XYZ file of C-alpha atoms in Angstrom:
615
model
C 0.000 0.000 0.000
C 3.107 2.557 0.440
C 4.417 1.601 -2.200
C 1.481 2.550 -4.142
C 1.111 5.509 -2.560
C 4.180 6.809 -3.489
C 4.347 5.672 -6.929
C 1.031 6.998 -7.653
C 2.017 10.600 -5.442
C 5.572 10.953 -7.542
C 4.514 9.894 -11.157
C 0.438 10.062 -10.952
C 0.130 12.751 -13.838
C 2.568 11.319 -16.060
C 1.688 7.808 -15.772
C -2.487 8.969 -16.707
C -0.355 10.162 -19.697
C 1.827 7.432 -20.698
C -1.596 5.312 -20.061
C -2.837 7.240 -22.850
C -0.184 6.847 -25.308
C 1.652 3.312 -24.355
C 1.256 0.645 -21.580
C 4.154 -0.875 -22.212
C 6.099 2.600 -21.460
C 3.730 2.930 -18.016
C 5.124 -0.666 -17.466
C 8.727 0.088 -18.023
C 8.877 3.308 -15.702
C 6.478 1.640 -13.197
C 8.976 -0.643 -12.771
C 11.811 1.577 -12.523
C 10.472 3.467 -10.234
C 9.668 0.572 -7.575
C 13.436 -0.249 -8.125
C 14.020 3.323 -6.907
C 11.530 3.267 -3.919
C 12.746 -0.436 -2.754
C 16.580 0.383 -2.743
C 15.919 2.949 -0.253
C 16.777 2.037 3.833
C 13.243 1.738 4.805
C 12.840 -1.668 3.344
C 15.909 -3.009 3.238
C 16.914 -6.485 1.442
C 19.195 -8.995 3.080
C 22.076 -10.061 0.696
C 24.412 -13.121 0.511
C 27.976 -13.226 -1.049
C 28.554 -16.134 -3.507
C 31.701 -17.980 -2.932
C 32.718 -21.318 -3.921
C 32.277 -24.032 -1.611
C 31.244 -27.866 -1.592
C 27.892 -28.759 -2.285
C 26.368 -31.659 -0.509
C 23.258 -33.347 -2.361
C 21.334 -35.039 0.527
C 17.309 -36.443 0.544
C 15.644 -35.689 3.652
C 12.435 -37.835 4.297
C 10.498 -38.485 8.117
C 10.053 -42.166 8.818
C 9.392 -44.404 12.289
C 11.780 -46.525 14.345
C 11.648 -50.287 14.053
C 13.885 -53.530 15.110
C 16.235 -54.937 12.483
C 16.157 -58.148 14.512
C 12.217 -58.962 15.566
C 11.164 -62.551 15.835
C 7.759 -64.342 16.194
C 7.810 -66.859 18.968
C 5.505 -69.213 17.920
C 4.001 -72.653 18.668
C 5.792 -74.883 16.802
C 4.129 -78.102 18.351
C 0.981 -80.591 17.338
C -1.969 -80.074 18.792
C -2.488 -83.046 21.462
C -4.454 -81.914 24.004
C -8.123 -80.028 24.512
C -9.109 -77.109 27.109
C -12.361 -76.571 28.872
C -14.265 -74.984 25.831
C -13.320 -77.481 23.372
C -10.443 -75.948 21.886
C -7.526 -77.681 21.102
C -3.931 -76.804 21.289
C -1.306 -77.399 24.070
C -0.999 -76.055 27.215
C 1.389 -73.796 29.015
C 3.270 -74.662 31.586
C 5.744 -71.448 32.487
C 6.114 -68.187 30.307
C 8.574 -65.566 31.211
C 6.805 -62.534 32.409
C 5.459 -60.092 29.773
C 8.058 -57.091 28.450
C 10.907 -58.464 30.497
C 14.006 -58.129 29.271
C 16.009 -61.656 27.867
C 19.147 -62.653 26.498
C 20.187 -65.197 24.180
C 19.464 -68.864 25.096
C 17.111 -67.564 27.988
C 14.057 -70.353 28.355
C 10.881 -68.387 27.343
C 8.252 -70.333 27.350
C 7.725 -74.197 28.793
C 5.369 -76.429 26.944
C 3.165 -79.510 28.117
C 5.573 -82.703 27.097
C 3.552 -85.322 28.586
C 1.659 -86.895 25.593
C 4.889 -86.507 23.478
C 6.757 -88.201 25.637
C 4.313 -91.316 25.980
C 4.220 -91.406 22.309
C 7.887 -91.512 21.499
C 8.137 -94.134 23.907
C 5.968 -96.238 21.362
C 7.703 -95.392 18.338
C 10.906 -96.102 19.459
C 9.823 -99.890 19.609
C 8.139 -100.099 16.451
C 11.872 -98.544 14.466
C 13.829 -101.129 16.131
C 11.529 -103.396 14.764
C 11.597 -101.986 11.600
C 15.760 -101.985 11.469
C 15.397 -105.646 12.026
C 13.764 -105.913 9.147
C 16.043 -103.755 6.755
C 19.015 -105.607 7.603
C 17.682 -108.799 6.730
C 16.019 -107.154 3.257
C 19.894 -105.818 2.468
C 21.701 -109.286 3.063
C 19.454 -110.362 0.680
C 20.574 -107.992 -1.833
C 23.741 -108.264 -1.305
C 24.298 -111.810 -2.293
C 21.908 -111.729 -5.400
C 24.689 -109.164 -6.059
C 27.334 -111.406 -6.076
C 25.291 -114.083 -7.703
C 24.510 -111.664 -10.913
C 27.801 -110.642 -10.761
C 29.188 -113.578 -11.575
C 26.918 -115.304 -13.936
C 27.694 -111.323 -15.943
C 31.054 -111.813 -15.636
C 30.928 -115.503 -17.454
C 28.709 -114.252 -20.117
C 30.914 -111.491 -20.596
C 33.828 -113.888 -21.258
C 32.271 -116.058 -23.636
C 31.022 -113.100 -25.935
C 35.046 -111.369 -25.563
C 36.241 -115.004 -26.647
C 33.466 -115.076 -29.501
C 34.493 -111.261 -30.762
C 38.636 -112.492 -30.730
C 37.923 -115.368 -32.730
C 35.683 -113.602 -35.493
C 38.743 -110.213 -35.163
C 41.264 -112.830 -35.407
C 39.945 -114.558 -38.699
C 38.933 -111.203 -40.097
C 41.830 -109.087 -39.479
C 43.574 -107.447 -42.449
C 46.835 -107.356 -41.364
C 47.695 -110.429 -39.049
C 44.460 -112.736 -39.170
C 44.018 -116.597 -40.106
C 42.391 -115.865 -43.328
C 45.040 -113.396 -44.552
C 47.619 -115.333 -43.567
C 46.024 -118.204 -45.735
C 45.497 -116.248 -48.641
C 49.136 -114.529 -48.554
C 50.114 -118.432 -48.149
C 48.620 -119.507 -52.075
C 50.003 -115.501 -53.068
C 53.237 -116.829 -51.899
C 52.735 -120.513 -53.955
C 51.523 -118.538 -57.028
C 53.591 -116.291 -57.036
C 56.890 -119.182 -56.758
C 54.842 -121.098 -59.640
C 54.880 -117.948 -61.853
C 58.665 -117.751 -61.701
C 58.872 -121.327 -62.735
C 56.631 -120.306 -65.239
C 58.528 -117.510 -66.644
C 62.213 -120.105 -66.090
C 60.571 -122.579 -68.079
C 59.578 -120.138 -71.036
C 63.538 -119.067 -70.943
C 64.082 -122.847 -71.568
C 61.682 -123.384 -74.001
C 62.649 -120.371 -76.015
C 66.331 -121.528 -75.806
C 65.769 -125.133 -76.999
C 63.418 -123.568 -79.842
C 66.442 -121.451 -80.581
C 68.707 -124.344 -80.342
C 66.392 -126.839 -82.466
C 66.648 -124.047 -84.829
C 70.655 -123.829 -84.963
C 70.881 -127.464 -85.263
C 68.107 -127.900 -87.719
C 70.297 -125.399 -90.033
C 73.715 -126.902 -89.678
C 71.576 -130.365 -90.438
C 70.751 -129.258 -93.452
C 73.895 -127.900 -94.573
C 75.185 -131.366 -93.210
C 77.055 -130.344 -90.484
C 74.993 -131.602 -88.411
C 73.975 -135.319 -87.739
C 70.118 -136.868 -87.372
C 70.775 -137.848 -83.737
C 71.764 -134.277 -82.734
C 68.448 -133.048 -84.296
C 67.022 -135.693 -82.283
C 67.825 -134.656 -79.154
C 67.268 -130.895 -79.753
C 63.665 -131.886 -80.945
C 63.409 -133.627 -77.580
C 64.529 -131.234 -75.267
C 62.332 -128.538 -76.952
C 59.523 -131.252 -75.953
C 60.224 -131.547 -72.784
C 60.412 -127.674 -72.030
C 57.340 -127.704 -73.560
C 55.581 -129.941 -71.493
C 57.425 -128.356 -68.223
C 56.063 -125.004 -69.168
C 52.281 -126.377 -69.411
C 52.748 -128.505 -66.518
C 53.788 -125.203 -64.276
C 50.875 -123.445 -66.279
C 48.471 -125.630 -64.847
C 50.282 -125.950 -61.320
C 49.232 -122.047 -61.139
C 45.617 -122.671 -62.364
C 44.875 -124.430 -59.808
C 46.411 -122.356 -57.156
C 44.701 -119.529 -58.638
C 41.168 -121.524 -58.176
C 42.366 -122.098 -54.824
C 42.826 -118.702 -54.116
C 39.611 -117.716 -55.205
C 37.803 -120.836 -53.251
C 39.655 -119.155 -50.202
C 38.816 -115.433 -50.702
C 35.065 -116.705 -51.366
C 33.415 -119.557 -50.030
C 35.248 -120.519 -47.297
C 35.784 -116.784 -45.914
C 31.936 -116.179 -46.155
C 31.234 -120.090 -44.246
C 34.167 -119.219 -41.369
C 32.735 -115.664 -41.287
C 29.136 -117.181 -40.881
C 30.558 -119.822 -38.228
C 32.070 -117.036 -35.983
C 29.216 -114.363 -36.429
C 27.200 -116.986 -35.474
C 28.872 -118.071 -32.230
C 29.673 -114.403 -31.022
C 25.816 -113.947 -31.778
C 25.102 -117.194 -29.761
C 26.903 -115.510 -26.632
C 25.289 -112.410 -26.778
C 22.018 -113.083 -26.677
C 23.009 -115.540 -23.473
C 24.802 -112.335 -21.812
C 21.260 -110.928 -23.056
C 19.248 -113.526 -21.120
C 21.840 -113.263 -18.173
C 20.996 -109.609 -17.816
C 17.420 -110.374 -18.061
C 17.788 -113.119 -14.864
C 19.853 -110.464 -12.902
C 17.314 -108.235 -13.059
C 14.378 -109.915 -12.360
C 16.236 -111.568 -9.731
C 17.765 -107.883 -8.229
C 14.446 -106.402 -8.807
C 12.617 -109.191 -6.009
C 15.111 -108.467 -4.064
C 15.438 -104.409 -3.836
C 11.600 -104.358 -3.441
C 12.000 -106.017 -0.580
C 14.720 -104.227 0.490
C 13.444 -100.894 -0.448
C 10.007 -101.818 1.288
C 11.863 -102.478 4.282
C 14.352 -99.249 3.967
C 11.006 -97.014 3.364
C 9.103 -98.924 6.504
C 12.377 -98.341 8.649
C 13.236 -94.571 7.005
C 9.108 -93.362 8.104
C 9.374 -94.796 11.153
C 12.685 -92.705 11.631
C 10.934 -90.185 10.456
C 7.905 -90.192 13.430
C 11.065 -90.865 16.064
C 12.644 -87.715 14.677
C 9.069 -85.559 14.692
C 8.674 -86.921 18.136
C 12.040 -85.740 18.998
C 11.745 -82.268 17.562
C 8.368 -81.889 18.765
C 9.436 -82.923 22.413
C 12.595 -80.508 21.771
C 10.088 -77.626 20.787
C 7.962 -77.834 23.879
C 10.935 -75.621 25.260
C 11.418 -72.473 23.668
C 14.237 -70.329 24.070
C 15.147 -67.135 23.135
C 17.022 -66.549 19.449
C 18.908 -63.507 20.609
C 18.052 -60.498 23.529
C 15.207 -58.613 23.252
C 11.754 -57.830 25.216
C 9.142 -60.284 25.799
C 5.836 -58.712 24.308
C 3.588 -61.376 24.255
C 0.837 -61.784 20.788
C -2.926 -62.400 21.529
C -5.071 -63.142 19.130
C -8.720 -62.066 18.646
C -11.270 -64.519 19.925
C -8.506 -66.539 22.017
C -7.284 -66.136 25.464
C -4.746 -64.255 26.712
C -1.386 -65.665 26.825
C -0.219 -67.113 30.023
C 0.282 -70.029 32.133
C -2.292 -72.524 31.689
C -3.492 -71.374 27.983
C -3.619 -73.824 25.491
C -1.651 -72.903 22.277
C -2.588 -74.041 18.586
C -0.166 -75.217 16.762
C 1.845 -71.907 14.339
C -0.309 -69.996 17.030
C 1.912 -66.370 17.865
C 2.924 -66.430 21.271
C 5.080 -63.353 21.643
C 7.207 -61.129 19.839
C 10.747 -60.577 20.764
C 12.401 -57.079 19.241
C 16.175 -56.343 19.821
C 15.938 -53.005 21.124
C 19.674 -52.649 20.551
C 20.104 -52.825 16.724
C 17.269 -50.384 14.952
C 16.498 -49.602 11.329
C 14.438 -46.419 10.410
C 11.276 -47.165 7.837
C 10.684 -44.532 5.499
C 9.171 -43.131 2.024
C 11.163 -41.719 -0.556
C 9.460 -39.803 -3.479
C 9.293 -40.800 -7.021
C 11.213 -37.687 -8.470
C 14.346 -39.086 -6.276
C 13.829 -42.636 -6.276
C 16.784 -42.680 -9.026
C 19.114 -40.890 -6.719
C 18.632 -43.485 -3.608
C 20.690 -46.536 -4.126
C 21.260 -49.460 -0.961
C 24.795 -49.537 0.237
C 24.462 -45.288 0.095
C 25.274 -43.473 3.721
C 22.679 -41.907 5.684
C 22.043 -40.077 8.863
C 19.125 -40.004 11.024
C 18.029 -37.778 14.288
C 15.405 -39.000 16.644
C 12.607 -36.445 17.583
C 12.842 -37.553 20.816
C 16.821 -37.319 20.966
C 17.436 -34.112 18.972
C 21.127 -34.018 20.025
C 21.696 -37.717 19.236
C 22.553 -38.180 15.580
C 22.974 -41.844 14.356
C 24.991 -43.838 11.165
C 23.173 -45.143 8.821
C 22.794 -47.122 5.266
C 20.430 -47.826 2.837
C 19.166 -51.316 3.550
C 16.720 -51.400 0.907
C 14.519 -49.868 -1.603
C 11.702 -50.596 -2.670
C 10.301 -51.698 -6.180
C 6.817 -50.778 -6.258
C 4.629 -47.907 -4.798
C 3.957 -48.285 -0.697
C 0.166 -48.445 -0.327
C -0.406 -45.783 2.249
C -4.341 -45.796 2.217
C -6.868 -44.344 0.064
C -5.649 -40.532 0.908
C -2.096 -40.519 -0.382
C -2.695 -42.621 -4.043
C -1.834 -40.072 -5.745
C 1.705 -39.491 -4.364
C 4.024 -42.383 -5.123
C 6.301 -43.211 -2.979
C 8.779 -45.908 -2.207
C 9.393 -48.241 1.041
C 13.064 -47.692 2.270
C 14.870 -48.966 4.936
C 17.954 -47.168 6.140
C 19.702 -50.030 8.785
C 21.773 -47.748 12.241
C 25.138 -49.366 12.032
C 25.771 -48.838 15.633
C 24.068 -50.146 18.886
C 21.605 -47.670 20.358
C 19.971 -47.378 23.707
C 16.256 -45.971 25.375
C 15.336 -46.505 21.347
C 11.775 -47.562 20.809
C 9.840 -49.046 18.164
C 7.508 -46.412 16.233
C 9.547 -43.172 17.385
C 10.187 -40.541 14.447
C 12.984 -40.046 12.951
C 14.448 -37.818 10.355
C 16.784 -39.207 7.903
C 18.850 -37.876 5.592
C 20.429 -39.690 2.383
C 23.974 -38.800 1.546
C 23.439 -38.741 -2.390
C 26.403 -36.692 -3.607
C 28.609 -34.250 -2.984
C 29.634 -31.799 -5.397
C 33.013 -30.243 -5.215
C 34.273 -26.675 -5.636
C 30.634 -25.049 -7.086
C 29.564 -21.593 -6.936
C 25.861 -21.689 -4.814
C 23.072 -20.239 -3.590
C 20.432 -20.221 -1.013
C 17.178 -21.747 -2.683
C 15.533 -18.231 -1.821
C 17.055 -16.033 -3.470
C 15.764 -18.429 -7.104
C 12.557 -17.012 -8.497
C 11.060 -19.151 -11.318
C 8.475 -17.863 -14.121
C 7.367 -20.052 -16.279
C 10.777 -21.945 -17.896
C 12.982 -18.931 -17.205
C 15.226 -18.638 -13.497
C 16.731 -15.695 -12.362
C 17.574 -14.205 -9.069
C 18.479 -10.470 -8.275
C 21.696 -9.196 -7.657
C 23.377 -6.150 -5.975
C 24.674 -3.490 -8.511
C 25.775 -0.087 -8.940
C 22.725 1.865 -9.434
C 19.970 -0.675 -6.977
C 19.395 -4.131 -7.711
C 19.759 -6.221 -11.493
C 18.047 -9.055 -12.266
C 20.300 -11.928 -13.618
C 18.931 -15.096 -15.035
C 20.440 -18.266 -14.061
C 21.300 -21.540 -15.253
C 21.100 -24.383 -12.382
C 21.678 -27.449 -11.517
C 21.454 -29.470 -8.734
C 19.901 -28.092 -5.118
C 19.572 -29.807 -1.913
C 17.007 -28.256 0.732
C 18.756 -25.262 1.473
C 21.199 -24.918 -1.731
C 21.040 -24.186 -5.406
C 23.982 -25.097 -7.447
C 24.461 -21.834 -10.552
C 25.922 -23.692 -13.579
C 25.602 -20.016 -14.924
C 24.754 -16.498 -14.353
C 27.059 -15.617 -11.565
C 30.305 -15.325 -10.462
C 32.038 -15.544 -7.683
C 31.697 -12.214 -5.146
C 28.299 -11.592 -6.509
C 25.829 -10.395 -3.681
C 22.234 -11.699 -4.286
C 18.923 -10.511 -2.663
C 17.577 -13.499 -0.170
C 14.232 -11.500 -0.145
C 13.028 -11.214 -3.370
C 9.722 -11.189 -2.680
C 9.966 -7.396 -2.047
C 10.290 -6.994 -5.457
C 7.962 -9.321 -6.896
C 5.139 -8.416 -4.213
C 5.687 -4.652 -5.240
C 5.289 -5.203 -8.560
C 2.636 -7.133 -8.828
C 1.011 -3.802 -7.110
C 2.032 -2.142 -9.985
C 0.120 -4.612 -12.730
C -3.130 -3.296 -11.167
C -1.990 0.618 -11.854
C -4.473 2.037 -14.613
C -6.253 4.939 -16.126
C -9.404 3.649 -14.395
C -7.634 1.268 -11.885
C -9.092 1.725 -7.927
C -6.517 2.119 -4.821
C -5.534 -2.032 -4.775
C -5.637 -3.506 -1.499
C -2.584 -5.377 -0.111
C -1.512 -8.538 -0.794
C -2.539 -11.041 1.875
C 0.561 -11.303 4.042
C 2.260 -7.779 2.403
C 2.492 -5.795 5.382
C 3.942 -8.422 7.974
C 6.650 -9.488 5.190
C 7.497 -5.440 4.319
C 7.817 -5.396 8.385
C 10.203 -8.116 8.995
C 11.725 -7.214 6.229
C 12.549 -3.355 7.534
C 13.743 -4.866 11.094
C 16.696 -6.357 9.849
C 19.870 -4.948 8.512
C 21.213 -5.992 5.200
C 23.141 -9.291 6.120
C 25.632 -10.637 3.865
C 25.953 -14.900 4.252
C 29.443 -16.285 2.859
C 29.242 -19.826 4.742
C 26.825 -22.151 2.761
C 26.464 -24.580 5.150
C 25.686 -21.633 7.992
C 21.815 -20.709 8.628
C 20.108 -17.717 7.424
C 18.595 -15.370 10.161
C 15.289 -15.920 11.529
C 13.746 -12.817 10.281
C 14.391 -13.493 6.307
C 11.253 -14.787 4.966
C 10.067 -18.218 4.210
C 11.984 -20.015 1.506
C 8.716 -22.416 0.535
C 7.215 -18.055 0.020
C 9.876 -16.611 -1.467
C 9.739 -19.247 -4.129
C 6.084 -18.511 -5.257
C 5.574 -18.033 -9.018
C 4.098 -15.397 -10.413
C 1.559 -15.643 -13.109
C 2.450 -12.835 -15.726
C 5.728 -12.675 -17.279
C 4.879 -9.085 -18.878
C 5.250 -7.710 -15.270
C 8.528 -9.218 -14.817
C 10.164 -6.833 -17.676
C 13.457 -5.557 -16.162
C 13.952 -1.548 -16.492
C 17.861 -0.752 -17.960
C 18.070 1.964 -16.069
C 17.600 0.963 -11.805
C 17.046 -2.825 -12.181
C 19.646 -3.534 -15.063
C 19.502 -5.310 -18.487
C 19.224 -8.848 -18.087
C 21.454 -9.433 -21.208
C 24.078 -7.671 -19.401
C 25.494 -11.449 -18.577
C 22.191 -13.482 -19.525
C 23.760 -17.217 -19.975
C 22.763 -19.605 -22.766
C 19.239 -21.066 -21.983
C 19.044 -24.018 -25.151
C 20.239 -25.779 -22.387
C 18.800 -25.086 -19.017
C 17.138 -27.650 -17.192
C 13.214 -27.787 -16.997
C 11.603 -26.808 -14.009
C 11.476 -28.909 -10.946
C 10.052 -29.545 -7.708
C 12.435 -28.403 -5.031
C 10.410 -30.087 -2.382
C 13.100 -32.699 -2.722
C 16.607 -32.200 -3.060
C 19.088 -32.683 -6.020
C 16.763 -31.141 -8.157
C 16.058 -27.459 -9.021
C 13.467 -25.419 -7.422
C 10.481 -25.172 -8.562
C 7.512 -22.493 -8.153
C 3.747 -22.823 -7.335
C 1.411 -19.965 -7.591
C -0.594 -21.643 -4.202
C 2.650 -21.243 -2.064
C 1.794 -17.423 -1.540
């Protein structure tokens, strides 16, 4: 409302004028002159220097104690007996006092063994009787072993002897048969060289019967000499047929060998090896009719023996479970169920029935929801911290245990927000901790080194564009921004401002102002203030201008609220920076191809983002 006033008491006639003529020039010196009026002491803005520093990237979510280490004592034994109203179960004979305090091995809770007892009694009887049996059943078996053993091993032999007798006549390089036929080779081949002698002989006498037949006739040469030279050439003759027929019949031999007496030994063998197959064949069959009699019977007897072993052991572990001790410390808290009786001495149990719960109070996890637009960010195995509303000074190691895979149902009122079971485990033992206290926990995501940031207040976001406002030499400039990452208190500037720059932490003085000044017309009415105007303009004039160089410090009580100052405001058109007081924006406006859509900053590592309902 002052700031109206005085706009409308310096510049009233003018303004009617530029009305006339332009908006857009009544816009640009409206604006320049609430640059004038808000750089003056009366309402002062609080500024923080940007330096470089490290820039830790944390998620912060609220979440409830619970145990890492709770175990369900239950009933793990067979209903034997019945109680006065019919139902059965067994009874209790001694419980350890409800929420004391046990340790490992303590006895918790005492079971009625009588009827378990009685019974195991019995079957230990009846599985002696059953060994008995069994051990006869496998002597039994173990001598038709031996038996088909042997009669397999003799079959076996006969059909090895059978295969070297057939490999032994057919073998082509040492066996009977080709030792036969290389044999009449070896006859044949003699016979041929007798052969080929005897032709040398016979074409020498013919030579000589020639010679002698000539000088005969020329009469040097008598009639007995021709004689004999006509005999000799005979008898080479009949030599050389003689031989000739020697090697025909060797060569029909041969044949006869290769043939019909290979194919009738081959027959002869085949058939024997044959022969003793089929009775290793028949001996296999016998063994195993034979071994199958017998391993029934065994195996009836090993299954008889192996479930009556099996009702000892029950009997056994059911005795063993009528004592119940405790799996680790904790506190007793005993489990009723609806419609039963309270647990204590003389109840009778069902069996799988809950009897009490036992939660280490010593090792703790923290159960919490982490939202969708950071689920990617929160890994298991990543460091956390968490501080106990009841314990504010207490702040405990963590890690991510788990995360979940699919939305937590959280009832019919939060459907619409998705969010993800996570379990972040305390590494270290913890005292006066109790089951369903809240905690806050924060997730160490990343930590970004050597950055230039800024608090998340001093970020105003229109639309797609991000700027903040900036100390200069004639008031304040407005300097648009390219961010990155932000955590809850933290923006990190990938561009738009250097190092040394002094921002405004309260713009909302500006923007409040001049949305005033939208509503300034030729026919416009004296606007009332904005709902929460006057108590922000008076915080805002109590303090000093403060300059913050310490990211990681706190900002002073009396700056306004961050979730405020980040508000949105509808109309870009009233945003239009004046050169003159407020600066050109292009002065050292950063390339925006690139920068990052907007974001909610209601969770951090992501830039802020602004809602016109946060106002």
């Amino acid at each position: 409302m002052a700031a109206f006033m005085k706009i409308r008491a310096k510049y009233g006639k003018w303004i009617l004028g530029l009305l006339l003529l332009s908006g857009i020039g009544l816009l640009v010196l409206s604006i320049g002159s609430l640059a004038k009026s808000l750089a003056t002491p009366d309402q002062p803005f609080i500024y923080y220097t940007v330096v470089r520093s490290d820039l830790p990237i944390v998620v912060t979510e609220r979440g409830s104690l619970e145990s890492q280490q709770e175990t369900t004592i239950r009933c793990q034994v067979e209903s034997r007996g019945y109680d006065r109203s019919g139902t059965n179960g067994t009874q209790i004979i001694f419980i350890v006092p409800n929420g004391s305090s046990v340790q490992e091995g303590n006895l918790l809770v005492e079971l009625d063994s009588a009827p378990i007892r009685e019974e195991l009694d019995n079957q230990i009887i009846t599985y002696e009787h059953a060994q008995a049996s069994q051990i006869q059943a496998q002597a039994q078996y173990d001598n038709q072993i031996t038996q088909n053993k042997t009669a397999e091993e003799n079959a076996i032999l006969q059909v090895k002897l059978a295969e070297l007798e057939l490999q032994m006549f057919t073998d082509e390089e040492s066996g009977t048969h080709k030792l036969e036929v290389e044999e009449i080779n070896r006859s044949i081949e003699d016979t041929n060289n007798d052969i080929l002698a005897s032709q040398a002989t016979l074409e020498l006498q013919r030579n000589n019967m020639v010679g002698i037949e000539s000088l005969f006739n020329l009469g040097y040469a008598g009639k007995s000499e021709r004689d004999k030279i006509r005999l000799d050439c005979l008898q080479a003759e009949s030599q050389l047929a003689s031989r000739i027929n020697r090697l025909t019949t060797q060569l029909a031999t041969l044949e006869k060998k290769r043939t019909y007496e290979r194919e009738m030994q081959l027959l002869k063998l085949q058939g024997d090896l044959d022969t003793a197959k089929r009775n290793q064949e028949k001996v296999d069959v016998d063994n195993k009719s034979a071994m199958a009699q017998v391993k029934a019977s065994r195996d009836a007897a090993t299954r008889a023996l192996d479930k009556e072993a099996e009702r000892l052991e029950k009997l056994k572990v059911q005795l063993a479970n009528c004592k119940i001790v405790a799996p680790h410390d904790g506190m007793v808290v005993y489990q009723t169920e609806w419609g039963r009786d309270p647990i204590a001495e003389g109840t009778f149990v069902r069996e799988r029935q809950p009897i009490l719960a036992l939660p280490n109070l010593s090792k703790m996890q923290v159960e919490t929801f982490v939202h969708e637009s950071v689920l990617d960010q929160v890994q298991p195995g990543q460091l956390a911290t968490a501080r106990i509303d009841a314990f504010p000074d207490r702040l405990y190691r963590g890690v991510i245990e788990s995360v979940g895979v699919v939305p937590a149902d959280r009832g019919r009122f939060s459907r619409d927000v998705k969010t993800y079971e996570t379990i972040v485990r305390i590494e270290e033992k913890v005292e006066q901790l109790k089951p369903g206290m809240t905690a806050v926990v924060e997730i160490h995501v990343d930590r970004i080194k050597d950055v230039l940031a800024v608090p998340i207040q001093a970020i105003v976001q229109v639309n797609r564009d991000i700027w903040c406002y900036i100390e200069g030499d004639g008031g304040v400039e407005q300097r648009l921004l390219s961010i990155g990452r932000t955590n809850d208190k933290f923006v990190h500037i990938l561009d738009g401002l250097a190092e040394g720059d002094r921002v405004v932490l309260n713009p909302m003085l500006i923007l409040e102002s001049q949305q005033e000044t939208e509503k300034i017309g030729p026919d416009a009415q004296e606007p009332e203030p904005l709902e929460g105007e006057t108590e922000s303009l008076a915080s805002a004039r109590e303090d000093e201008p403060l300059a913050v160089s310490d990211p990681t410090s706190q900002l002073r009580p009396s700056s306004p609220d961050p979730n405020r100052q980040l508000g949105s405001v509808e109309s870009t058109s009233s945003i239009s920076p004046n050169p003159g007081a407020l600066g050109n924006p292009a002065r050292r406006q950063p390339d925006q191809s690139n920068r990052p859509p907007p974001q909610s900053p209601t969770r951090s590592g992501e830039p802020p983002r602004s809602d016109p309902r946060s106002r």
